[in-house]
Coordinates of C-alpha atoms in Angstrom, one line a residue:
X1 CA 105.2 98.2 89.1
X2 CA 104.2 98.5 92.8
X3 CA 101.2 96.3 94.0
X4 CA 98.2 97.8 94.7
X5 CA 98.8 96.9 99.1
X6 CA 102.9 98.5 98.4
X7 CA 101.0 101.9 97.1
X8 CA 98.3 102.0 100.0
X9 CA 100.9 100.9 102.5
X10 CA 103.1 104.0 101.2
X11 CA 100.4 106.5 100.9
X12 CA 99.3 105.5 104.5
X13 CA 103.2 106.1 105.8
X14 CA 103.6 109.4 104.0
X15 CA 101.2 111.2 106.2
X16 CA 103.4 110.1 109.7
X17 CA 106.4 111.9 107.9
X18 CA 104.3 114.9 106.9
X19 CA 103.1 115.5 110.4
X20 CA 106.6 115.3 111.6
X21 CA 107.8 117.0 109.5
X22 CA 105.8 120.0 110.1
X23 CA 105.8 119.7 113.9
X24 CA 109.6 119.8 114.0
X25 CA 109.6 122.6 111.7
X26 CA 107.4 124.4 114.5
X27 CA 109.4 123.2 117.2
X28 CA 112.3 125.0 115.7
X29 CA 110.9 128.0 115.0
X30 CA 109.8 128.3 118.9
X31 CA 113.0 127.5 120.1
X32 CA 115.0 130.3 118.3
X33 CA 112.4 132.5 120.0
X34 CA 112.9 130.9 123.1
X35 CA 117.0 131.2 123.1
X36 CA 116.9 134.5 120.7
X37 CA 120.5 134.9 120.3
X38 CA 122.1 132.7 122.7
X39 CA 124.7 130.3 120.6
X40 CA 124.7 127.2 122.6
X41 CA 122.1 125.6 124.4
X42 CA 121.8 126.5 128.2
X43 CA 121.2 122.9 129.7
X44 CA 123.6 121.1 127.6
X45 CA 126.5 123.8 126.5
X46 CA 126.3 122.0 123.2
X47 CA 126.3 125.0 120.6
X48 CA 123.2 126.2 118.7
X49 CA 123.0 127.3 115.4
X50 CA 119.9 128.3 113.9
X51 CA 120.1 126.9 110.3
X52 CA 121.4 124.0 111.3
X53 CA 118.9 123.3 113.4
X54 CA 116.0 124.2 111.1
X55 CA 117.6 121.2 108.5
X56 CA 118.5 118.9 110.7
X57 CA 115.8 118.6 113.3
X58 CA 113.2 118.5 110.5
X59 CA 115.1 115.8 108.3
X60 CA 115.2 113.7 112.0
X61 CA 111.6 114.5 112.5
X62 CA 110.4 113.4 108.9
X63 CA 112.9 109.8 109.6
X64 CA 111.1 109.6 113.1
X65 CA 107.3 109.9 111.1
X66 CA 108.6 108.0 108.4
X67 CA 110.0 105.2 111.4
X68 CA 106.7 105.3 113.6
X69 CA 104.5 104.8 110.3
X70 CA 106.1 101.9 109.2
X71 CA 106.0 100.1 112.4
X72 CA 102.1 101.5 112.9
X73 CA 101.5 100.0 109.6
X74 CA 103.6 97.0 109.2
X75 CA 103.2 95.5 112.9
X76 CA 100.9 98.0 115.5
X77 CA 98.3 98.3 113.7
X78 CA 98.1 94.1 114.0
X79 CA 98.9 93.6 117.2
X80 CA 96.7 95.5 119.0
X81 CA 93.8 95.6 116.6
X82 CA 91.4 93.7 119.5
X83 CA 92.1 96.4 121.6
X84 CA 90.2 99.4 122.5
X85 CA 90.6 102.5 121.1
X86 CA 92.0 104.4 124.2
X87 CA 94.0 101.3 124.9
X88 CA 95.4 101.4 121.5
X89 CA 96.3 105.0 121.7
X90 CA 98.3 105.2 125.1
X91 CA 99.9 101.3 124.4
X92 CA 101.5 102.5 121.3
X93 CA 102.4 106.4 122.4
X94 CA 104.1 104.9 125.2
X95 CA 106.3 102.5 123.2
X96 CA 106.8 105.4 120.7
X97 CA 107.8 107.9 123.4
X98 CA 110.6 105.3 124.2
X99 CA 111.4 105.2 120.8
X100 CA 111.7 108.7 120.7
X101 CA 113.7 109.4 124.1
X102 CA 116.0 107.0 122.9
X103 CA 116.4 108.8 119.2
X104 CA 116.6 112.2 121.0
X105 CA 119.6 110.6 123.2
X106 CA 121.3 108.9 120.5
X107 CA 120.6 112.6 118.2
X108 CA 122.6 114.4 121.7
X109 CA 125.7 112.1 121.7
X110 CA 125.9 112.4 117.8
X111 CA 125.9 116.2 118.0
X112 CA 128.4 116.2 121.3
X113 CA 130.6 113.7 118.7
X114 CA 131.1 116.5 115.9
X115 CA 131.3 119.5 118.3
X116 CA 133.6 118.5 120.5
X117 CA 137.1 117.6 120.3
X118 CA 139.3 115.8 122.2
X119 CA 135.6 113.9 123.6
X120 CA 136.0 110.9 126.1
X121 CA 132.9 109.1 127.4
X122 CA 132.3 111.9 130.0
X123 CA 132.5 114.6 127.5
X124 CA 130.3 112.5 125.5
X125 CA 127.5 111.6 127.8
X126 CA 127.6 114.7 129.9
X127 CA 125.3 116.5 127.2
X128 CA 123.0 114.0 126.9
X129 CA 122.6 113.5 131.1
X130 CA 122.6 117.3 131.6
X131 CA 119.3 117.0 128.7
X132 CA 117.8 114.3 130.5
X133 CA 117.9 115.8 134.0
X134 CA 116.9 119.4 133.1
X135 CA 113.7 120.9 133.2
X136 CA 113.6 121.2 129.4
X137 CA 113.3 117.8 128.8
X138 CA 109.2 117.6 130.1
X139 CA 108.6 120.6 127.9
X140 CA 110.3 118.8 125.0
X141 CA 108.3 115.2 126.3
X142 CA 105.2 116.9 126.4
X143 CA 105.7 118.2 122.7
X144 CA 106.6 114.7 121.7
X145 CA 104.0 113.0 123.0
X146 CA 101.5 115.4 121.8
X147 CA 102.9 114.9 118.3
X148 CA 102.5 110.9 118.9
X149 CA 99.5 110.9 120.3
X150 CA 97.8 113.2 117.4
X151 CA 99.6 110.7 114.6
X152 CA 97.8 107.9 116.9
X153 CA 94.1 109.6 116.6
X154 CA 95.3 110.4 112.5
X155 CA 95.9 106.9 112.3
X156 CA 92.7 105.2 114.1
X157 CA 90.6 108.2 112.4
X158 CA 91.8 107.3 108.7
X159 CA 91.2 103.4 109.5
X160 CA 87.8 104.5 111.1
X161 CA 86.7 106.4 107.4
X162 CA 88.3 104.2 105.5
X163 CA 91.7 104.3 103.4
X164 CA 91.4 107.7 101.2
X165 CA 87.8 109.4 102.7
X166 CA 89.8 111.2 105.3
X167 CA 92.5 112.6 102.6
X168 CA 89.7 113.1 100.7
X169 CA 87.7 115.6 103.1
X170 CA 91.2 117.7 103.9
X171 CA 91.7 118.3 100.1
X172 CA 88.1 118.5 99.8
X173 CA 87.9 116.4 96.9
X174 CA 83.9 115.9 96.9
X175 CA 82.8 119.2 98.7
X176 CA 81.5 120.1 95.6
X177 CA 79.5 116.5 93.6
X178 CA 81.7 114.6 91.2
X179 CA 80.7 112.7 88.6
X180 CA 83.0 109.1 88.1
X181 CA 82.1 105.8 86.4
X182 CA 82.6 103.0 89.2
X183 CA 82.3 99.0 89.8
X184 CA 81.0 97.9 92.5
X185 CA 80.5 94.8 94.3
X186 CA 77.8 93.9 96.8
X187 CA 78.9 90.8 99.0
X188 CA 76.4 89.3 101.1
X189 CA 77.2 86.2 103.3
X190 CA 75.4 83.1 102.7
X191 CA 72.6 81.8 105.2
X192 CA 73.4 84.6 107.5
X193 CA 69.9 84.5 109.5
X194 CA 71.0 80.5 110.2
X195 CA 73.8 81.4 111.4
X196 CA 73.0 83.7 113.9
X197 CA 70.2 81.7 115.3
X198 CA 72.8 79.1 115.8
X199 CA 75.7 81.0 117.3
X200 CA 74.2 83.7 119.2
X201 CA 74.2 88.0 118.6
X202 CA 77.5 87.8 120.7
X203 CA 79.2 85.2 119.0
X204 CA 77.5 85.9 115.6
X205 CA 79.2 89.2 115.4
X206 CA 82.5 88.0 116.6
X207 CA 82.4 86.0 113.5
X208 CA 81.4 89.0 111.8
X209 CA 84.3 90.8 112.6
X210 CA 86.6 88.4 111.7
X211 CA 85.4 87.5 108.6
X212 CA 85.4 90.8 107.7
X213 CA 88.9 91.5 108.4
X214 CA 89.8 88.3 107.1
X215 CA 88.2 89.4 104.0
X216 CA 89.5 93.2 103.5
X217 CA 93.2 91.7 102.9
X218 CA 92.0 90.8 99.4
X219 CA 90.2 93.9 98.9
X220 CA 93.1 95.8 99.6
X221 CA 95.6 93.7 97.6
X222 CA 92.9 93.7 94.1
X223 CA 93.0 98.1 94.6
X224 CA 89.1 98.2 95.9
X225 CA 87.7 100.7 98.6
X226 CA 85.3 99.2 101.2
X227 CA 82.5 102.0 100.7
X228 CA 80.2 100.6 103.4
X229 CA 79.4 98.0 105.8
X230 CA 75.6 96.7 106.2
X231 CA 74.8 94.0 108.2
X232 CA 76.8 91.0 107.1
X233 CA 76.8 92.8 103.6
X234 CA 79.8 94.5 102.5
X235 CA 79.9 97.1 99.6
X236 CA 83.2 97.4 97.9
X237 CA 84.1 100.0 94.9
X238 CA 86.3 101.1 92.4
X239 CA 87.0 103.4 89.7
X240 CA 86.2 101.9 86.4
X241 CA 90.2 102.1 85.6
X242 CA 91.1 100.4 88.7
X243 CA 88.9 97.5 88.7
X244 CA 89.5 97.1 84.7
X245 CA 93.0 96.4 85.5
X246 CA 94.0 92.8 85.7
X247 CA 90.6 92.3 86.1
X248 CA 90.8 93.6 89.6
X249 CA 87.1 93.5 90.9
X250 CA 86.7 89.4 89.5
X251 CA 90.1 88.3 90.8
X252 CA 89.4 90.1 94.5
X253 CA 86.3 87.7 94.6
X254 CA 88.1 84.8 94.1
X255 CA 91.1 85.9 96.2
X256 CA 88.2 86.7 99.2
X257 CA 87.4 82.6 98.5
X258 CA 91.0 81.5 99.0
X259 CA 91.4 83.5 102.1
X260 CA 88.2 82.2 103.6
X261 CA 89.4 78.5 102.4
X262 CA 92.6 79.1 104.2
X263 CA 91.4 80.2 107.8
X264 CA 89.0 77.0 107.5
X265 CA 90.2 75.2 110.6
X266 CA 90.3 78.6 112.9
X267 CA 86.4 78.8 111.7
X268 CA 85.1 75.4 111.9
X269 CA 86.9 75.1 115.8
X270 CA 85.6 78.5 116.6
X271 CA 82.1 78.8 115.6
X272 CA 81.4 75.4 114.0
X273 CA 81.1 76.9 110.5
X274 CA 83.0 78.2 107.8
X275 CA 81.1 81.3 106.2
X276 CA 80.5 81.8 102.2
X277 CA 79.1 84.6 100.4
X278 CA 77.8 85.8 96.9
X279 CA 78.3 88.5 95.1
X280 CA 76.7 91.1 92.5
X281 CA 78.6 93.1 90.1
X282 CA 77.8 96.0 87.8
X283 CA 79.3 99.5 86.6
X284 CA 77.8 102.9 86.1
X285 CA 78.5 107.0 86.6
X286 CA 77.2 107.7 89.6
X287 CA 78.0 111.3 92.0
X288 CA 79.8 111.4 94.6
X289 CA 80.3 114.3 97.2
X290 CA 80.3 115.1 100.6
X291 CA 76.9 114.9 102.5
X292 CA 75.8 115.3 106.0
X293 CA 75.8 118.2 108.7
X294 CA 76.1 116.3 112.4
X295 CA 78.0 113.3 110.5
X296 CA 79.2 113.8 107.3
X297 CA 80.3 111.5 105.0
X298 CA 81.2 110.6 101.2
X299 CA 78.8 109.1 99.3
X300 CA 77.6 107.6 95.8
X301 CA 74.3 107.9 94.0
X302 CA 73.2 106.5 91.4
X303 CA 71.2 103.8 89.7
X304 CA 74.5 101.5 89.8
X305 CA 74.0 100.6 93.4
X306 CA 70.7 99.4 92.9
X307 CA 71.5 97.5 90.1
X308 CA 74.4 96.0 92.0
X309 CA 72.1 95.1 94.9
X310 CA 69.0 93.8 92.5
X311 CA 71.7 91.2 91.0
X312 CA 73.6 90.1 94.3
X313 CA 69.9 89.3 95.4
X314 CA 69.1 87.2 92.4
X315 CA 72.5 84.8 93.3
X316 CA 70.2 82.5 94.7
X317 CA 67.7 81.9 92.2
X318 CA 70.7 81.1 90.1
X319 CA 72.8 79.3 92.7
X320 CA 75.4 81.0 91.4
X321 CA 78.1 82.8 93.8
X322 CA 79.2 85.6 91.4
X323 CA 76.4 87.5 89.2
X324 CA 77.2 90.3 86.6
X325 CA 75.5 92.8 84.1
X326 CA 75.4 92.6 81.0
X327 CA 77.1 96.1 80.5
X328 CA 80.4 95.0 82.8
X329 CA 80.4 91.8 80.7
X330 CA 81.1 93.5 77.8
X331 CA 84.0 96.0 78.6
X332 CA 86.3 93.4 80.3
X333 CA 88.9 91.1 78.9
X334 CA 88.0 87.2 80.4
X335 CA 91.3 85.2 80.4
X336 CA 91.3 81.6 79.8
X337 CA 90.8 80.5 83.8
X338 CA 87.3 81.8 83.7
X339 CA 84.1 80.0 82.5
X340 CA 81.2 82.7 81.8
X341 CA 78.0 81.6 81.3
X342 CA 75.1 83.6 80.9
X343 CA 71.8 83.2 83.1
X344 CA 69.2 84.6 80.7
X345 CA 67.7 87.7 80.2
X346 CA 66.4 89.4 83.9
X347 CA 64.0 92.6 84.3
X348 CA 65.6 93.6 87.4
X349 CA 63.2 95.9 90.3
X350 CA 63.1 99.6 89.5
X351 CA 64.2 98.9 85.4
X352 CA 61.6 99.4 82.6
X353 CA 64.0 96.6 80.3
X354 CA 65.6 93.8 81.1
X355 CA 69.1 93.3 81.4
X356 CA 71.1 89.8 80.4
X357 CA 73.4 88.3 83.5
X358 CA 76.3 86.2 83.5
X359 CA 77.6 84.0 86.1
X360 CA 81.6 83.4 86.5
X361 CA 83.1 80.2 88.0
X362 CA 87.3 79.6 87.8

């Protein structure tokens, strides 16, 4: 079985292949109209065949998305994540576009290597030179770096919405209101307004955004969706069957602890404080659908949300860091490593009867 990160990882590659994919399907198409009938390219001398091109160049083109994916996902997308967004774009196109000059040469000798015979280095290289000098080569630059470049704004777009939301608006999955049972989570840090007295707006939300990048690793290893940011509140979601699943939505809290507990030192020497939080949980149908006309977005209603919220905010009065409802309690299957203990009955804002919370410690 994959983990929850392997499948997200994958489904985020998949896309970089697609686009290439169809781009050098495109590209091939235009150049049999460009060289209509001609049988061997007029820059090069290497020989052209049609169907040969129309596998190979999109098979390359798929391995060059599939390449460029994982090195956006698996390194990129870390290394320049302080950067701007423009800075971000034209950093990695340009190490792409080496990446692809240097597949495209490699691609030229390859093909000189089963054309020719009787090849020595000169016959070998010539093709490849005679590419890299001609005119042809900034109309083919220009069409790779417009394919990198739009990948690059795919890429900082779908992190922008949110893993899934922008799939999600191409298929069109909530243009029309969907009714799904969820879980969700509402995680607010502890003595926030101290916190930023202390350290300052700047600093304050420097923290911020560490913590909650620090924090979304769990989120995306225990199969959640971070539906919204609010303050130094964070909403996370799943579908029922997803967070029912090794209990996924309980042991993504206590992962989120452990991850905090490790970067304890980088905290403490930065800004003199490590941050905790608390949590509310609860399930419930809710609709969700696409909303919006100058900025649109997908959204849940529903009374779950508010229930959610009403019990993250009653943490306190409990000193308890993790709070469920009643109803979650009863559909999940507690292993041995937790200690439930109910807090009493609660008539929670905006209910006419009162619902029964549980804290969890491990």
């Amino acid at each position: 079985m994959l983990s929850p990160k392997t499948k997200r990882n994958i489904g985020r590659v998949i896309p970089f292949g697609v686009l290439w994919f169809i781009f050098s399907l495109v590209y091939c198409i235009l150049e049999k109209g460009i060289l209509g009938n001609l049988n061997a390219y007029p820059a090069t001398g290497v020989p052209y065949n049609f169907v040969r091109s129309i596998i190979a160049i999109p098979a390359a083109g798929m391995f060059m998305g599939i390449l460029t994916g994982i090195l956006e996902i698996g390194y990129f997308s870390k290394w320049f994540i302080k950067k701007s967004f423009t800075r971000k774009i034209l950093s990695k196109s340009f190490i792409y576009l080496v990446i692809v000059i240097v597949f495209l040469i490699v691609i030229t000798l390859i093909n000189a290597l089963y054309t020719q015979k009787g090849y020595t280095f000169k016959t070998l290289s010539s093709p490849a030179l005679a590419f890299l000098t001609d005119s042809s080569m900034i109309g083919t630059m220009l069409y790779m770096a417009a394919i990198i470049v739009m990948t690059q704004f795919y890429s900082e777009f779908n992190d922008s919405l949110g893993q899934g939301t922008l799939r999600n608006f191409f298929l069109g999955t909530y243009h029309h209101p969907v009714q799904e049972e969820r879980i969700f989570m509402f995680l607010d840090m502890k003595s926030s307004t101290t916190i930023a007295e202390k350290l300052g707006h700047v600093m304050y939300f420097e923290m911020l955004r560490e913590y909650f990048f620090d924090l979304s690793s769990a989120v995306i290893d225990y199969a959640g969706t971070i539906y919204q940011y609010a303050g130094d509140e964070m909403i996370i979601s799943w579908k029922l069957k997803d967070g029912l699943k090794n209990n996924n939505f309980i042991e993504c809290f206590f992962a989120m602890k452990r991850v905090l507990e490790k970067e304890t030192k980088k905290y403490n020497s930065k800004y003199g404080c490590l941050p905790g939080f608390k949590a509310g949980l609860h399930y419930g149908m809710v609709t969700t659908g696409e909303i919006g006309s100058l900025k649109k977005e997908i959204i849940f209603t529903g009374d779950v949300l508010n229930t959610s919220a009403r019990i993250q905010g009653l943490c306190n009065h409990f000193n308890a860091d993790l709070l469920l409802s009643e109803d979650l309690a009863k559909i999940i299957q507690f292993p041995n490593n937790y200690t439930i203990t109910s807090v009493g009955d609660n008539l929670l804002k905006g209910r006419s009867k009162s619902t029964e919370l549980f804290s969890i410690t491990r």
